[in-house]
mmCIF file of C-alpha atoms in Angstrom:
data_model
loop_
_atom_site.group_PDB
_atom_site.id
_atom_site.type_symbol
_atom_site.label_atom_id
_atom_site.label_comp_id
_atom_site.label_asym_id
_atom_site.label_seq_id
_atom_site.Cartn_x
_atom_site.Cartn_y
_atom_site.Cartn_z
ATOM 1 C CA MET A 368 -23.932 -0.921 -20.663
ATOM 2 C CA ASN A 369 -21.645 -3.570 -19.909
ATOM 3 C CA ILE A 370 -21.027 -5.549 -16.482
ATOM 4 C CA ASP A 371 -18.372 -3.182 -15.505
ATOM 5 C CA GLU A 372 -20.362 -0.174 -16.080
ATOM 6 C CA VAL A 373 -23.293 -1.417 -14.150
ATOM 7 C CA LEU A 374 -21.086 -2.437 -11.124
ATOM 8 C CA ARG A 375 -19.403 1.258 -11.073
ATOM 9 C CA ALA A 376 -22.895 2.854 -11.288
ATOM 10 C CA ALA A 377 -23.969 1.074 -8.282
ATOM 11 C CA ALA A 378 -20.973 1.392 -6.228
ATOM 12 C CA GLU A 379 -20.524 5.045 -6.699
ATOM 13 C CA PRO A 380 -21.060 6.852 -4.384
ATOM 14 C CA VAL A 381 -20.716 3.722 -1.972
ATOM 15 C CA PRO A 382 -21.937 5.412 1.404
ATOM 16 C CA ALA A 383 -25.254 6.306 -0.069
ATOM 17 C CA ARG A 384 -26.005 3.351 -2.061
ATOM 18 C CA VAL A 385 -24.687 0.201 -0.673
ATOM 19 C CA ALA A 386 -27.255 -0.518 1.685
ATOM 20 C CA GLN A 387 -30.142 0.312 -0.735
ATOM 21 C CA PRO A 388 -32.367 -2.462 -2.437
ATOM 22 C CA PRO A 389 -30.997 -2.042 -5.990
ATOM 23 C CA ALA A 390 -27.610 -2.579 -4.868
ATOM 24 C CA GLN A 391 -28.460 -5.638 -3.016
ATOM 25 C CA ALA A 392 -30.354 -7.019 -5.886
ATOM 26 C CA LEU A 393 -27.393 -6.211 -8.151
ATOM 27 C CA LEU A 394 -25.401 -8.351 -5.943
ATOM 28 C CA ASP A 395 -27.759 -11.152 -5.583
ATOM 29 C CA ARG A 396 -27.715 -11.495 -9.447
ATOM 30 C CA ILE A 397 -24.111 -11.331 -9.544
ATOM 31 C CA VAL A 398 -23.876 -14.265 -7.136
ATOM 32 C CA ALA A 399 -26.637 -16.321 -8.680
ATOM 33 C CA ALA A 400 -25.044 -15.797 -12.241
ATOM 34 C CA PRO A 401 -23.519 -19.200 -13.831
ATOM 35 C CA PRO A 402 -19.792 -19.516 -13.205
ATOM 36 C CA GLN A 403 -18.943 -18.863 -16.976
ATOM 37 C CA HIS A 404 -19.825 -15.193 -16.335
ATOM 38 C CA ALA A 405 -17.180 -14.498 -13.759
ATOM 39 C CA PRO A 406 -13.830 -15.616 -12.866
ATOM 40 C CA ALA A 407 -13.625 -18.827 -10.368
ATOM 41 C CA ASP A 408 -11.800 -16.889 -7.650
ATOM 42 C CA THR A 409 -14.530 -13.838 -7.904
ATOM 43 C CA ALA A 410 -15.972 -14.801 -4.482
ATOM 44 C CA ALA A 411 -12.761 -15.274 -2.499
ATOM 45 C CA ARG A 412 -11.643 -11.960 -3.934
ATOM 46 C CA ARG A 413 -14.895 -10.264 -2.894
ATOM 47 C CA ALA A 414 -14.631 -11.259 0.632
ATOM 48 C CA ALA A 415 -14.935 -8.506 2.868
ATOM 49 C CA ARG A 416 -12.075 -7.264 4.909
ATOM 50 C CA PRO A 417 -12.162 -4.657 7.842
ATOM 51 C CA ALA A 418 -11.797 -1.214 6.536
ATOM 52 C CA THR A 419 -9.469 -0.035 9.548
ATOM 53 C CA ARG A 420 -6.718 -2.022 11.254
ATOM 54 C CA ILE A 421 -4.494 -0.858 14.253
ATOM 55 C CA LEU A 422 -1.491 -2.424 15.349
ATOM 56 C CA THR A 423 0.434 -1.463 18.493
ATOM 57 C CA ARG A 424 3.995 -1.985 19.504
ATOM 58 C CA PRO A 425 5.642 -0.695 22.754
ATOM 59 C CA ARG A 426 7.120 2.531 21.319
ATOM 60 C CA ALA A 427 4.448 3.151 18.429
ATOM 61 C CA VAL A 428 0.888 2.926 16.814
ATOM 62 C CA PHE A 429 0.207 2.115 13.209
ATOM 63 C CA ALA A 430 -3.027 2.854 11.514
ATOM 64 C CA ALA A 431 -3.677 1.164 8.266
ATOM 65 C CA LEU A 432 -6.539 2.438 6.152
ATOM 66 C CA ALA A 433 -8.470 1.471 3.092
ATOM 67 C CA ALA A 434 -11.068 3.956 3.035
ATOM 68 C CA ALA A 435 -14.519 2.523 2.313
ATOM 69 C CA ALA A 436 -13.084 -0.974 1.458
ATOM 70 C CA ALA A 437 -15.341 -3.243 2.833
ATOM 71 C CA ALA A 438 -18.196 -1.180 1.149
ATOM 72 C CA VAL A 439 -16.636 -1.291 -2.254
ATOM 73 C CA ALA A 440 -15.497 -4.981 -1.962
ATOM 74 C CA ALA A 441 -19.436 -5.742 -1.545
ATOM 75 C CA LEU A 442 -20.152 -4.566 -4.825
ATOM 76 C CA THR A 443 -17.028 -4.518 -7.055
ATOM 77 C CA VAL A 444 -15.760 -7.707 -8.831
ATOM 78 C CA PRO A 445 -12.278 -7.067 -9.637
ATOM 79 C CA HIS A 446 -10.326 -7.664 -12.793
ATOM 80 C CA LEU A 447 -13.712 -6.914 -15.165
ATOM 81 C CA GLY A 448 -13.488 -4.541 -18.086
ATOM 82 C CA ASP A 449 -10.909 -3.676 -20.615
ATOM 83 C CA ARG A 450 -8.022 -2.675 -18.310
ATOM 84 C CA ALA A 451 -5.991 -5.319 -16.604
ATOM 85 C CA ALA A 452 -5.379 -4.901 -12.878
ATOM 86 C CA TYR A 453 -2.205 -2.957 -12.149
ATOM 87 C CA ALA A 454 -1.290 -3.399 -15.928
ATOM 88 C CA SER A 455 1.475 -0.598 -15.873
ATOM 89 C CA TRP A 456 2.862 -1.490 -12.622
ATOM 90 C CA THR A 457 6.588 -2.391 -12.889
ATOM 91 C CA PRO A 458 9.115 -3.763 -10.340
ATOM 92 C CA GLN A 459 11.574 -1.291 -11.075
ATOM 93 C CA PRO A 460 10.347 2.347 -9.928
ATOM 94 C CA SER A 461 11.030 5.704 -11.649
ATOM 95 C CA PRO A 462 11.330 9.192 -9.838
ATOM 96 C CA LEU A 463 8.505 11.491 -9.625
ATOM 97 C CA ALA A 464 8.955 15.072 -10.671
ATOM 98 C CA ALA A 465 9.728 17.587 -7.861
ATOM 99 C CA ALA A 466 6.412 19.522 -8.430
ATOM 100 C CA ASP A 467 4.365 16.203 -8.202
ATOM 101 C CA LEU A 468 6.263 14.923 -5.108
ATOM 102 C CA ASP A 469 5.572 18.343 -3.468
ATOM 103 C CA GLY A 470 1.808 18.428 -4.381
ATOM 104 C CA LEU A 471 1.527 14.647 -3.089
ATOM 105 C CA ALA A 472 3.205 15.341 0.039
ATOM 106 C CA ASP A 473 0.852 18.371 0.876
ATOM 107 C CA ARG A 474 -2.191 16.441 0.247
ATOM 108 C CA CYS A 475 -0.883 13.268 2.162
ATOM 109 C CA VAL A 476 0.020 15.895 5.300
ATOM 110 C CA ALA A 477 -3.685 17.092 5.009
ATOM 111 C CA GLN A 478 -5.040 13.558 5.298
ATOM 112 C CA VAL A 479 -2.975 12.581 8.147
ATOM 113 C CA ASN A 480 -4.058 15.742 10.004
ATOM 114 C CA THR A 481 -8.083 14.943 8.961
ATOM 115 C CA GLU A 482 -7.948 11.203 9.811
ATOM 116 C CA TYR A 483 -5.494 11.446 12.865
ATOM 117 C CA GLY A 484 -5.390 14.733 14.239
ATOM 118 C CA TYR A 485 -1.752 15.015 13.773
ATOM 119 C CA PRO A 486 -0.642 18.621 12.393
ATOM 120 C CA GLU A 487 2.839 19.035 10.752
ATOM 121 C CA ALA A 488 4.656 21.091 13.529
ATOM 122 C CA ASP A 489 7.563 22.248 11.412
ATOM 123 C CA PRO A 490 6.891 21.985 7.442
ATOM 124 C CA ALA A 491 10.522 22.882 6.922
ATOM 125 C CA GLY A 492 11.595 19.662 8.840
ATOM 126 C CA ARG A 493 9.517 17.343 6.577
ATOM 127 C CA VAL A 494 11.410 14.659 4.647
ATOM 128 C CA VAL A 495 9.621 13.390 1.430
ATOM 129 C CA HIS A 496 10.498 10.664 -0.854
ATOM 130 C CA GLY A 497 8.323 9.373 -3.780
ATOM 131 C CA GLU A 498 8.249 7.035 -6.718
ATOM 132 C CA LYS A 499 6.205 6.147 -9.725
ATOM 133 C CA ARG A 500 5.393 2.624 -11.178
ATOM 134 C CA GLY A 501 3.612 3.064 -14.290
ATOM 135 C CA ASP A 502 0.569 5.127 -13.842
ATOM 136 C CA TYR A 503 0.639 4.917 -9.874
ATOM 137 C CA ALA A 504 2.543 6.878 -7.563
ATOM 138 C CA SER A 505 3.393 6.489 -3.475
ATOM 139 C CA VAL A 506 4.751 9.073 -1.239
ATOM 140 C CA SER A 507 6.509 8.884 2.019
ATOM 141 C CA VAL A 508 6.273 11.661 4.622
ATOM 142 C CA VAL A 509 8.763 11.818 7.358
ATOM 143 C CA THR A 510 8.755 13.957 10.401
ATOM 144 C CA PRO A 511 10.311 13.693 14.017
ATOM 145 C CA ALA A 512 7.160 13.023 15.428
ATOM 146 C CA TRP A 513 5.164 10.633 12.787
ATOM 147 C CA THR A 514 5.712 9.169 9.354
ATOM 148 C CA ALA A 515 2.888 8.557 6.686
ATOM 149 C CA LEU A 516 2.647 6.668 3.380
ATOM 150 C CA CYS A 517 0.007 7.736 0.872
ATOM 151 C CA PHE A 518 -0.875 6.115 -2.470
ATOM 152 C CA ARG A 519 -1.868 8.083 -5.723
ATOM 153 C CA ASP A 520 -4.155 5.846 -7.907
ATOM 154 C CA HIS A 521 -4.141 5.998 -11.604
ATOM 155 C CA ASP A 522 -7.114 8.090 -11.637
ATOM 156 C CA GLY A 523 -5.555 10.645 -9.624
ATOM 157 C CA ALA A 524 -7.349 9.779 -6.332
ATOM 158 C CA MET A 525 -5.249 10.200 -3.151
ATOM 159 C CA ARG A 526 -5.413 7.354 -0.592
ATOM 160 C CA ASP A 527 -3.717 7.643 3.042
ATOM 161 C CA ALA A 528 -2.400 4.065 3.443
ATOM 162 C CA SER A 529 -0.749 4.046 6.702
ATOM 163 C CA PHE A 530 0.396 6.307 9.770
ATOM 164 C CA MET A 531 3.072 5.597 12.484
ATOM 165 C CA ALA A 532 4.021 7.542 15.403
ATOM 166 C CA ASP A 533 7.364 8.001 17.292
ATOM 167 C CA PRO A 534 9.825 6.610 14.691
ATOM 168 C CA VAL A 535 13.411 5.539 15.446
ATOM 169 C CA THR A 536 16.299 7.844 15.167
ATOM 170 C CA ALA A 537 19.072 7.073 12.565
ATOM 171 C CA ALA A 538 21.667 6.892 15.480
ATOM 172 C CA ALA A 539 19.375 3.932 16.940
ATOM 173 C CA LEU A 540 19.435 2.274 13.247
ATOM 174 C CA GLY A 541 23.486 2.327 12.998
ATOM 175 C CA ALA A 542 25.269 1.097 9.968
ATOM 176 C CA THR A 543 22.985 -1.813 8.754
ATOM 177 C CA GLY A 544 19.495 -1.481 10.790
ATOM 178 C CA VAL A 545 16.382 -1.124 9.509
ATOM 179 C CA GLU A 546 12.695 0.253 10.664
ATOM 180 C CA MET A 547 9.533 -1.003 8.824
ATOM 181 C CA GLN A 548 7.493 2.267 9.244
ATOM 182 C CA SER A 549 4.383 1.117 6.841
ATOM 183 C CA TRP A 550 3.382 -2.404 5.609
ATOM 184 C CA PRO A 551 -0.331 -1.952 4.803
ATOM 185 C CA GLN A 552 -2.259 -3.643 2.416
ATOM 186 C CA LEU A 553 -4.872 -1.588 0.237
ATOM 187 C CA ARG A 554 -7.755 -2.197 -1.794
ATOM 188 C CA THR A 555 -8.438 -0.287 -4.937
ATOM 189 C CA GLN A 556 -11.127 -0.629 -7.775
ATOM 190 C CA GLU A 557 -8.285 -2.731 -9.596
ATOM 191 C CA GLY A 558 -7.730 -5.211 -6.521
ATOM 192 C CA ASP A 559 -5.438 -5.358 -3.658
ATOM 193 C CA CYS A 560 -1.758 -4.053 -3.397
ATOM 194 C CA ARG A 561 1.035 -3.955 -0.559
ATOM 195 C CA LEU A 562 2.722 -0.704 0.267
ATOM 196 C CA ILE A 563 5.981 -0.788 2.149
ATOM 197 C CA ALA A 564 8.117 2.119 3.656
ATOM 198 C CA GLY A 565 10.844 2.341 5.988
ATOM 199 C CA HIS A 566 14.323 3.759 7.429
ATOM 200 C CA VAL A 567 17.545 2.352 6.952
ATOM 201 C CA GLY A 568 21.024 2.585 8.462
ATOM 202 C CA SER A 569 23.887 4.707 7.056
ATOM 203 C CA GLN A 570 25.429 1.858 5.145
ATOM 204 C CA VAL A 571 22.471 0.701 3.221
ATOM 205 C CA VAL A 572 22.296 1.831 -0.414
ATOM 206 C CA GLY A 573 19.580 -0.686 -1.809
ATOM 207 C CA VAL A 574 16.697 -2.470 -0.664
ATOM 208 C CA ASP A 575 15.045 -5.489 -2.413
ATOM 209 C CA ILE A 576 12.178 -6.948 -1.397
ATOM 210 C CA THR A 577 11.444 -10.636 -2.219
ATOM 211 C CA VAL A 578 7.648 -11.762 -2.358
ATOM 212 C CA ARG A 579 7.108 -15.747 -2.388
ATOM 213 C CA ALA A 580 3.827 -17.031 -2.787
ATOM 214 C CA ALA A 581 2.045 -19.146 -0.333
ATOM 215 C CA ALA A 582 2.701 -22.353 -2.154
ATOM 216 C CA GLY A 583 6.454 -21.499 -2.370
ATOM 217 C CA ASP A 584 6.708 -22.313 -6.149
ATOM 218 C CA HIS A 585 6.730 -18.713 -7.590
ATOM 219 C CA SER A 586 8.716 -15.381 -6.258
ATOM 220 C CA ARG A 587 9.384 -12.081 -7.423
ATOM 221 C CA THR A 588 11.679 -9.303 -6.562
ATOM 222 C CA VAL A 589 10.921 -5.601 -6.205
ATOM 223 C CA HIS A 590 13.208 -2.972 -6.161
ATOM 224 C CA ALA A 591 12.513 -0.167 -3.719
ATOM 225 C CA THR A 592 13.129 3.299 -4.102
ATOM 226 C CA VAL A 593 16.128 4.270 -1.550
ATOM 227 C CA GLU A 594 16.986 7.857 -0.914
ATOM 228 C CA ASP A 595 18.999 9.676 2.055
ATOM 229 C CA GLY A 596 18.168 6.617 4.536
ATOM 230 C CA TYR A 597 14.653 5.816 3.455
ATOM 231 C CA PHE A 598 12.921 3.484 1.298
ATOM 232 C CA LEU A 599 9.379 2.912 -0.362
ATOM 233 C CA ALA A 600 7.641 0.750 -2.624
ATOM 234 C CA TRP A 601 4.485 -1.301 -3.715
ATOM 235 C CA TYR A 602 3.308 -4.224 -5.418
ATOM 236 C CA PRO A 603 -0.066 -6.245 -6.369
ATOM 237 C CA GLU A 604 -0.648 -8.926 -3.862
ATOM 238 C CA PRO A 605 -3.975 -10.796 -3.350
ATOM 239 C CA ALA A 606 -6.213 -10.191 -0.180
ATOM 240 C CA GLY A 607 -5.024 -11.585 3.156
ATOM 241 C CA ASP A 608 -1.521 -12.757 4.263
ATOM 242 C CA THR A 609 -0.830 -15.147 1.294
ATOM 243 C CA ASP A 610 2.765 -14.055 0.849
ATOM 244 C CA THR A 611 5.871 -14.639 2.610
ATOM 245 C CA THR A 612 8.130 -11.135 2.212
ATOM 246 C CA THR A 613 11.771 -10.649 2.847
ATOM 247 C CA LEU A 614 14.247 -7.760 2.692
ATOM 248 C CA THR A 615 17.664 -7.823 1.465
ATOM 249 C CA LEU A 616 19.768 -4.868 2.275
ATOM 250 C CA ARG A 617 22.355 -3.968 -0.161
ATOM 251 C CA LEU A 618 25.523 -2.076 1.549
ATOM 252 C CA ALA A 619 27.817 0.593 0.329
ATOM 253 C CA GLY A 620 30.900 -1.957 0.758
ATOM 254 C CA GLY A 621 29.098 -4.473 -1.591
ATOM 255 C CA GLY A 622 28.064 -6.669 0.920
ATOM 256 C CA THR A 623 24.324 -7.561 1.976
ATOM 257 C CA VAL A 624 21.988 -8.449 4.976
ATOM 258 C CA ALA A 625 19.620 -10.967 3.410
ATOM 259 C CA ASP A 626 16.452 -12.920 4.509
ATOM 260 C CA LEU A 627 15.068 -10.133 6.832
ATOM 261 C CA SER A 628 11.292 -10.876 7.326
ATOM 262 C CA ALA A 629 9.016 -8.174 6.863
ATOM 263 C CA ARG A 630 6.567 -9.329 9.204
ATOM 264 C CA ASP A 631 9.133 -9.287 11.967
ATOM 265 C CA LEU A 632 10.525 -5.887 11.154
ATOM 266 C CA TYR A 633 6.947 -4.650 11.250
ATOM 267 C CA GLU A 634 6.882 -5.890 15.120
ATOM 268 C CA ALA A 635 10.310 -4.507 15.885
ATOM 269 C CA PRO A 636 13.081 -2.615 13.983
ATOM 270 C CA ARG A 637 16.342 -4.200 13.718
ATOM 271 C CA THR A 638 18.919 -1.940 15.361
ATOM 272 C CA ASN A 639 22.535 -1.962 15.829
#
């Protein structure tokens, strides 16, 4: 049995085994192993983060969840094994089939009801958008009362990534406004990633997300899925606030609105 199989066996199921002596003994052996047996940044990547983060704004409540993230982080060394982390991810999305989109939306709504106690008042009024990037999919569900963003892992597991109550109206956004409805960081078995979703004004036809490394010497552009005034995307990202993220809105007339801070938009929407 290789180290990847040993770790997975110890980590599943997490709630029952994470506190038992065998799991602790395994963790002690990993920590005590010579440096050449693990990547140099293993300890930093394994640092536990809160499983639940709740942020408030005057008009809304965000809840960003990474279910059992702290427990899994204590036992899982990312990036080991034959599969490279998020190897099939692409900066350009592809659409989800209609059947997949509807099925993922139903699962996402069910998780929102279970986690937050928000049932869907009118399924006919649901607005759903989704995308694929390699083996992964994400789906955004918008209702008049709340929005949610969910992530389907490569193994088919569904994770509710974030929830927001009381979204702004299209009238408030105007022609070039933008509301960040979700911007959570999520941990999976392959490492950490960042998800993003929101609502844009009537003249916005494209959203490009520029992610700059903390050192400022590297950047990449992620092209969001944009449909009917809503956008979503996701990308691999190390744990913690190590990147600077900005949005560029591409307008129907050919112009742009550039260098919009994702962090600022997460605190308050841009309206006009």
